[in-house]
PDB file of C-alpha atoms in Angstrom:
ATOM      1  CA  UNK V  77      -3.887  -5.532 -26.777  1.00 86.00           C
ATOM      2  CA  UNK V  78      -5.814  -6.550 -23.623  1.00 90.00           C
ATOM      3  CA  UNK V  79      -5.996  -4.314 -20.565  1.00 95.00           C
ATOM      4  CA  UNK V  80      -4.435  -5.890 -17.475  1.00 96.00           C
ATOM      5  CA  UNK V  81      -6.434  -5.147 -14.332  1.00 96.00           C
ATOM      6  CA  UNK V  82      -5.840  -5.513 -10.628  1.00 96.00           C
ATOM      7  CA  UNK V  83      -9.093  -6.116  -8.755  1.00 95.00           C
ATOM      8  CA  UNK V  84      -9.071  -4.205  -5.476  1.00 96.00           C
ATOM      9  CA  UNK V  85     -11.367  -5.767  -2.896  1.00 94.00           C
ATOM     10  CA  UNK V  86     -12.287  -9.436  -2.774  1.00 89.00           C
ATOM     11  CA  UNK V  87     -15.741  -9.264  -1.263  1.00 87.00           C
ATOM     12  CA  UNK V  88     -18.672 -11.352  -2.388  1.00 88.00           C
ATOM     13  CA  UNK V  89     -19.387  -9.217  -5.473  1.00 88.00           C
ATOM     14  CA  UNK V  90     -15.798  -9.400  -6.700  1.00 89.00           C
ATOM     15  CA  UNK V  91     -15.512 -13.133  -6.071  1.00 86.00           C
ATOM     16  CA  UNK V  92     -18.944 -13.994  -7.433  1.00 87.00           C
ATOM     17  CA  UNK V  93     -19.215 -11.625 -10.387  1.00 87.00           C
ATOM     18  CA  UNK V  94     -16.108  -9.685 -11.356  1.00 89.00           C
ATOM     19  CA  UNK V  95     -13.390 -12.315 -11.129  1.00 89.00           C
ATOM     20  CA  UNK V  96     -15.368 -15.024 -12.958  1.00 89.00           C
ATOM     21  CA  UNK V  97     -16.329 -12.496 -15.657  1.00 89.00           C
ATOM     22  CA  UNK V  98     -12.678 -11.782 -16.407  1.00 89.00           C
ATOM     23  CA  UNK V  99     -12.363 -15.411 -17.544  1.00 88.00           C
ATOM     24  CA  UNK V 100     -14.833 -14.619 -20.347  1.00 89.00           C
ATOM     25  CA  UNK V 101     -13.254 -11.316 -21.430  1.00 89.00           C
ATOM     26  CA  UNK V 102     -11.343 -11.072 -24.663  1.00 90.00           C
ATOM     27  CA  UNK V 103     -10.010  -7.541 -24.135  1.00 93.00           C
ATOM     28  CA  UNK V 104      -9.238  -7.575 -20.413  1.00 94.00           C
ATOM     29  CA  UNK V 105      -7.311  -9.745 -17.977  1.00 92.00           C
ATOM     30  CA  UNK V 106      -7.097  -9.807 -14.221  1.00 94.00           C
ATOM     31  CA  UNK V 107      -3.416 -10.154 -13.349  1.00 94.00           C
ATOM     32  CA  UNK V 108      -3.509  -9.073  -9.696  1.00 94.00           C
ATOM     33  CA  UNK V 109      -5.741  -8.920  -6.642  1.00 94.00           C
ATOM     34  CA  UNK V 110      -5.616  -6.589  -3.647  1.00 94.00           C
ATOM     35  CA  UNK V 111      -7.378  -7.373  -0.379  1.00 92.00           C
ATOM     36  CA  UNK V 112      -7.187  -6.976   3.357  1.00 90.00           C
ATOM     37  CA  UNK V 113      -7.479 -10.737   3.809  1.00 84.00           C
ATOM     38  CA  UNK V 114      -4.175 -12.403   2.841  1.00 78.00           C
ATOM     39  CA  UNK V 115      -5.617 -15.920   3.132  1.00 83.00           C
ATOM     40  CA  UNK V 116      -8.457 -15.043   0.782  1.00 79.00           C
ATOM     41  CA  UNK V 117      -6.043 -13.374  -1.619  1.00 79.00           C
ATOM     42  CA  UNK V 118      -3.801 -16.427  -1.807  1.00 80.00           C
ATOM     43  CA  UNK V 119      -6.797 -18.756  -2.208  1.00 83.00           C
ATOM     44  CA  UNK V 120      -8.192 -16.645  -5.051  1.00 77.00           C
ATOM     45  CA  UNK V 121      -4.793 -16.354  -6.712  1.00 80.00           C
ATOM     46  CA  UNK V 122      -4.323 -20.111  -6.541  1.00 84.00           C
ATOM     47  CA  UNK V 123      -7.845 -20.767  -7.815  1.00 82.00           C
ATOM     48  CA  UNK V 124      -7.729 -18.314 -10.712  1.00 80.00           C
ATOM     49  CA  UNK V 125      -4.003 -18.112 -11.443  1.00 85.00           C
ATOM     50  CA  UNK V 126      -3.321 -14.444 -10.707  1.00 86.00           C
ATOM     51  CA  UNK V 127       0.338 -13.544 -10.870  1.00 88.00           C
ATOM     52  CA  UNK V 128       0.329 -10.810  -8.237  1.00 93.00           C
ATOM     53  CA  UNK V 129      -1.272 -10.629  -4.801  1.00 92.00           C
ATOM     54  CA  UNK V 130      -1.184  -7.528  -2.607  1.00 93.00           C
ATOM     55  CA  UNK V 131      -2.690  -6.481   0.684  1.00 90.00           C
ATOM     56  CA  UNK V 132      -4.078  -2.984   1.240  1.00 94.00           C
ATOM     57  CA  UNK V 133      -0.853  -1.867   2.921  1.00 93.00           C
ATOM     58  CA  UNK V 134       0.978  -2.581  -0.352  1.00 93.00           C
ATOM     59  CA  UNK V 135      -1.603  -1.062  -2.694  1.00 96.00           C
ATOM     60  CA  UNK V 136       0.926   1.492  -3.949  1.00 97.00           C
ATOM     61  CA  UNK V 137       3.229  -1.371  -4.980  1.00 97.00           C
ATOM     62  CA  UNK V 138       0.388  -2.757  -7.070  1.00 97.00           C
ATOM     63  CA  UNK V 139      -0.017   0.640  -8.722  1.00 98.00           C
ATOM     64  CA  UNK V 140       3.701   0.747  -9.483  1.00 98.00           C
ATOM     65  CA  UNK V 141       3.610  -2.681 -11.132  1.00 98.00           C
ATOM     66  CA  UNK V 142       4.161  -2.109 -14.877  1.00 98.00           C
ATOM     67  CA  UNK V 143       2.121  -5.225 -15.685  1.00 97.00           C
ATOM     68  CA  UNK V 144      -1.005  -3.608 -14.184  1.00 98.00           C
ATOM     69  CA  UNK V 145      -2.661  -1.148 -16.589  1.00 98.00           C
ATOM     70  CA  UNK V 146      -5.775  -0.313 -14.593  1.00 98.00           C
ATOM     71  CA  UNK V 147      -7.513  -0.996 -11.308  1.00 98.00           C
ATOM     72  CA  UNK V 148     -11.029  -2.289 -10.782  1.00 97.00           C
ATOM     73  CA  UNK V 149     -12.083  -0.797  -7.441  1.00 97.00           C
ATOM     74  CA  UNK V 150     -14.647  -3.128  -5.848  1.00 95.00           C
ATOM     75  CA  UNK V 151     -14.343  -1.963  -2.262  1.00 94.00           C
ATOM     76  CA  UNK V 152     -17.012  -0.731   0.106  1.00 90.00           C
ATOM     77  CA  UNK V 153     -18.410   2.584  -1.144  1.00 91.00           C
ATOM     78  CA  UNK V 154     -16.709   4.662   1.546  1.00 91.00           C
ATOM     79  CA  UNK V 155     -13.286   3.488   0.335  1.00 94.00           C
ATOM     80  CA  UNK V 156     -13.713   4.307  -3.370  1.00 95.00           C
ATOM     81  CA  UNK V 157     -12.356   7.844  -3.137  1.00 96.00           C
ATOM     82  CA  UNK V 158      -9.088   7.178  -1.339  1.00 96.00           C
ATOM     83  CA  UNK V 159      -8.102   4.203  -3.486  1.00 98.00           C
ATOM     84  CA  UNK V 160      -9.117   5.936  -6.722  1.00 98.00           C
ATOM     85  CA  UNK V 161      -7.138   9.079  -5.877  1.00 98.00           C
ATOM     86  CA  UNK V 162      -4.059   7.054  -4.900  1.00 98.00           C
ATOM     87  CA  UNK V 163      -4.261   5.021  -8.110  1.00 98.00           C
ATOM     88  CA  UNK V 164      -4.579   8.166 -10.220  1.00 98.00           C
ATOM     89  CA  UNK V 165      -1.647   9.831  -8.490  1.00 98.00           C
ATOM     90  CA  UNK V 166       0.426   6.754  -9.359  1.00 98.00           C
ATOM     91  CA  UNK V 167      -0.655   6.881 -13.003  1.00 98.00           C
ATOM     92  CA  UNK V 168      -3.210   4.062 -13.172  1.00 98.00           C
ATOM     93  CA  UNK V 169      -6.573   4.142 -14.906  1.00 98.00           C
ATOM     94  CA  UNK V 170      -9.532   3.281 -12.676  1.00 98.00           C
ATOM     95  CA  UNK V 171     -12.759   1.369 -13.180  1.00 96.00           C
ATOM     96  CA  UNK V 172     -14.705   1.991  -9.986  1.00 96.00           C
ATOM     97  CA  UNK V 173     -17.787   0.036  -9.044  1.00 93.00           C
ATOM     98  CA  UNK V 174     -20.985   1.993  -8.491  1.00 90.00           C
ATOM     99  CA  UNK V 175     -21.857   4.106  -6.659  1.00 89.00           C
ATOM    100  CA  UNK V 176     -18.911   6.298  -7.489  1.00 90.00           C
ATOM    101  CA  UNK V 177     -18.708   7.976  -4.093  1.00 92.00           C
ATOM    102  CA  UNK V 178     -20.689   8.724  -0.970  1.00 91.00           C
ATOM    103  CA  UNK V 179     -20.838  12.481  -1.594  1.00 92.00           C
ATOM    104  CA  UNK V 180     -20.586  14.977  -4.413  1.00 94.00           C
ATOM    105  CA  UNK V 181     -17.357  16.331  -2.901  1.00 96.00           C
ATOM    106  CA  UNK V 182     -15.767  12.872  -3.007  1.00 96.00           C
ATOM    107  CA  UNK V 183     -16.904  12.324  -6.597  1.00 96.00           C
ATOM    108  CA  UNK V 184     -15.393  15.666  -7.612  1.00 97.00           C
ATOM    109  CA  UNK V 185     -12.155  14.761  -5.824  1.00 98.00           C
ATOM    110  CA  UNK V 186     -11.990  11.477  -7.740  1.00 98.00           C
ATOM    111  CA  UNK V 187     -12.744  13.163 -11.049  1.00 98.00           C
ATOM    112  CA  UNK V 188     -10.198  15.908 -10.484  1.00 98.00           C
ATOM    113  CA  UNK V 189      -7.457  13.499  -9.383  1.00 98.00           C
ATOM    114  CA  UNK V 190      -7.901  11.401 -12.515  1.00 98.00           C
ATOM    115  CA  UNK V 191      -8.172  14.423 -14.766  1.00 98.00           C
ATOM    116  CA  UNK V 192      -5.038  16.006 -13.271  1.00 98.00           C
ATOM    117  CA  UNK V 193      -3.112  12.739 -13.634  1.00 98.00           C
ATOM    118  CA  UNK V 194      -4.261  12.235 -17.222  1.00 98.00           C
ATOM    119  CA  UNK V 195      -5.830   8.839 -16.483  1.00 98.00           C
ATOM    120  CA  UNK V 196      -9.297   7.537 -17.229  1.00 97.00           C
ATOM    121  CA  UNK V 197     -11.959   7.186 -14.548  1.00 97.00           C
ATOM    122  CA  UNK V 198     -14.809   4.850 -15.421  1.00 94.00           C
ATOM    123  CA  UNK V 199     -17.777   3.925 -13.246  1.00 93.00           C
ATOM    124  CA  UNK V 200     -19.181   0.397 -13.406  1.00 89.00           C
ATOM    125  CA  UNK V 201     -22.747   1.456 -14.031  1.00 78.00           C
ATOM    126  CA  UNK V 202     -24.575  -0.920 -16.342  1.00 69.00           C
ATOM    127  CA  UNK V 203     -27.404   1.311 -17.567  1.00 70.00           C
ATOM    128  CA  UNK V 204     -25.558   4.061 -19.476  1.00 68.00           C
ATOM    129  CA  UNK V 205     -27.388   3.295 -22.689  1.00 73.00           C
ATOM    130  CA  UNK V 206     -30.826   2.517 -21.287  1.00 79.00           C
ATOM    131  CA  UNK V 207     -33.356   4.588 -23.310  1.00 83.00           C
ATOM    132  CA  UNK V 208     -34.739   6.324 -20.220  1.00 82.00           C
ATOM    133  CA  UNK V 209     -31.269   7.259 -19.025  1.00 80.00           C
ATOM    134  CA  UNK V 210     -30.275   8.493 -22.483  1.00 85.00           C
ATOM    135  CA  UNK V 211     -33.341  10.749 -22.520  1.00 88.00           C
ATOM    136  CA  UNK V 212     -32.519  12.097 -19.053  1.00 86.00           C
ATOM    137  CA  UNK V 213     -28.957  12.844 -20.183  1.00 86.00           C
ATOM    138  CA  UNK V 214     -30.280  14.589 -23.289  1.00 91.00           C
ATOM    139  CA  UNK V 215     -32.594  16.759 -21.169  1.00 91.00           C
ATOM    140  CA  UNK V 216     -29.830  17.726 -18.750  1.00 90.00           C
ATOM    141  CA  UNK V 217     -27.481  18.626 -21.598  1.00 92.00           C
ATOM    142  CA  UNK V 218     -30.223  20.638 -23.299  1.00 95.00           C
ATOM    143  CA  UNK V 219     -30.792  22.605 -20.087  1.00 93.00           C
ATOM    144  CA  UNK V 220     -34.387  21.416 -19.812  1.00 93.00           C
ATOM    145  CA  UNK V 221     -34.210  20.325 -16.165  1.00 86.00           C
ATOM    146  CA  UNK V 222     -31.348  22.252 -14.601  1.00 85.00           C
ATOM    147  CA  UNK V 223     -28.304  20.855 -12.849  1.00 85.00           C
ATOM    148  CA  UNK V 224     -29.139  17.578 -11.074  1.00 84.00           C
ATOM    149  CA  UNK V 225     -27.526  16.824  -7.738  1.00 84.00           C
ATOM    150  CA  UNK V 226     -29.129  13.446  -7.166  1.00 80.00           C
ATOM    151  CA  UNK V 227     -31.020  11.001  -9.337  1.00 75.00           C
ATOM    152  CA  UNK V 228     -33.361   8.405  -7.917  1.00 75.00           C
ATOM    153  CA  UNK V 229     -34.970   5.735 -10.021  1.00 70.00           C
ATOM    154  CA  UNK V 230     -37.169   2.719  -9.720  1.00 69.00           C
ATOM    155  CA  UNK V 231     -36.317  -0.465 -11.511  1.00 63.00           C
ATOM    156  CA  UNK V 232     -38.631  -2.455 -13.700  1.00 59.00           C
ATOM    157  CA  UNK V 233     -40.000  -5.175 -11.465  1.00 54.00           C
ATOM    158  CA  UNK V 234     -41.557  -7.246 -14.241  1.00 53.00           C
ATOM    159  CA  UNK V 235     -38.336  -9.063 -15.004  1.00 53.00           C
ATOM    160  CA  UNK V 236     -38.569 -12.439 -16.678  1.00 51.00           C
ATOM    161  CA  UNK V 237     -36.683 -14.109 -13.846  1.00 49.00           C
ATOM    162  CA  UNK V 238     -39.405 -13.019 -11.432  1.00 53.00           C
ATOM    163  CA  UNK V 239     -42.305 -14.498 -13.385  1.00 55.00           C
ATOM    164  CA  UNK V 240     -43.289 -17.722 -11.615  1.00 54.00           C
ATOM    165  CA  UNK V 241     -45.124 -19.242 -14.538  1.00 52.00           C
ATOM    166  CA  UNK V 242     -42.121 -18.989 -16.841  1.00 47.00           C
ATOM    167  CA  UNK V 243     -39.057 -19.562 -14.737  1.00 44.00           C
ATOM    168  CA  UNK V 244     -40.133 -21.109 -11.481  1.00 46.00           C
ATOM    169  CA  UNK V 245     -39.385 -18.077  -9.349  1.00 45.00           C
ATOM    170  CA  UNK V 246     -40.540 -18.165  -5.745  1.00 49.00           C
TER     171      UNK V 246
END
């Protein structure tokens, strides 16, 4: 049975990536959108056929909607915590876009709210199974490097899309 999501936040990333991707999903649907821009919400609902449209002032109504199973939080980073905690308190699972929070304290608050409510909290981080990340996780769990508080990384800049000779980049 597919999971019915409400996408919270209709910024460029949500409109350009998340909402179009739902059209390709076999196990998930977007049934609602939540935004601070009512005109944008109605335009997106008309374009994509969403059944429910909410503004931020009526976010709790979205969470109470029995046709919404989970929320995809795609707001600005500073708003992740409040919307995630509210969703959890109202019994909804949360998929939150990265970064999870702007501080460790906020991340812990999000985790605890979801744990206490018995709902899932997932972070939209695409590299969970990257070999380097898996090795770092293994080392942390094995106690080889202590308790990390922050992880910084550098991406691989030799991506195929950046190679002029192959793909016309530049």
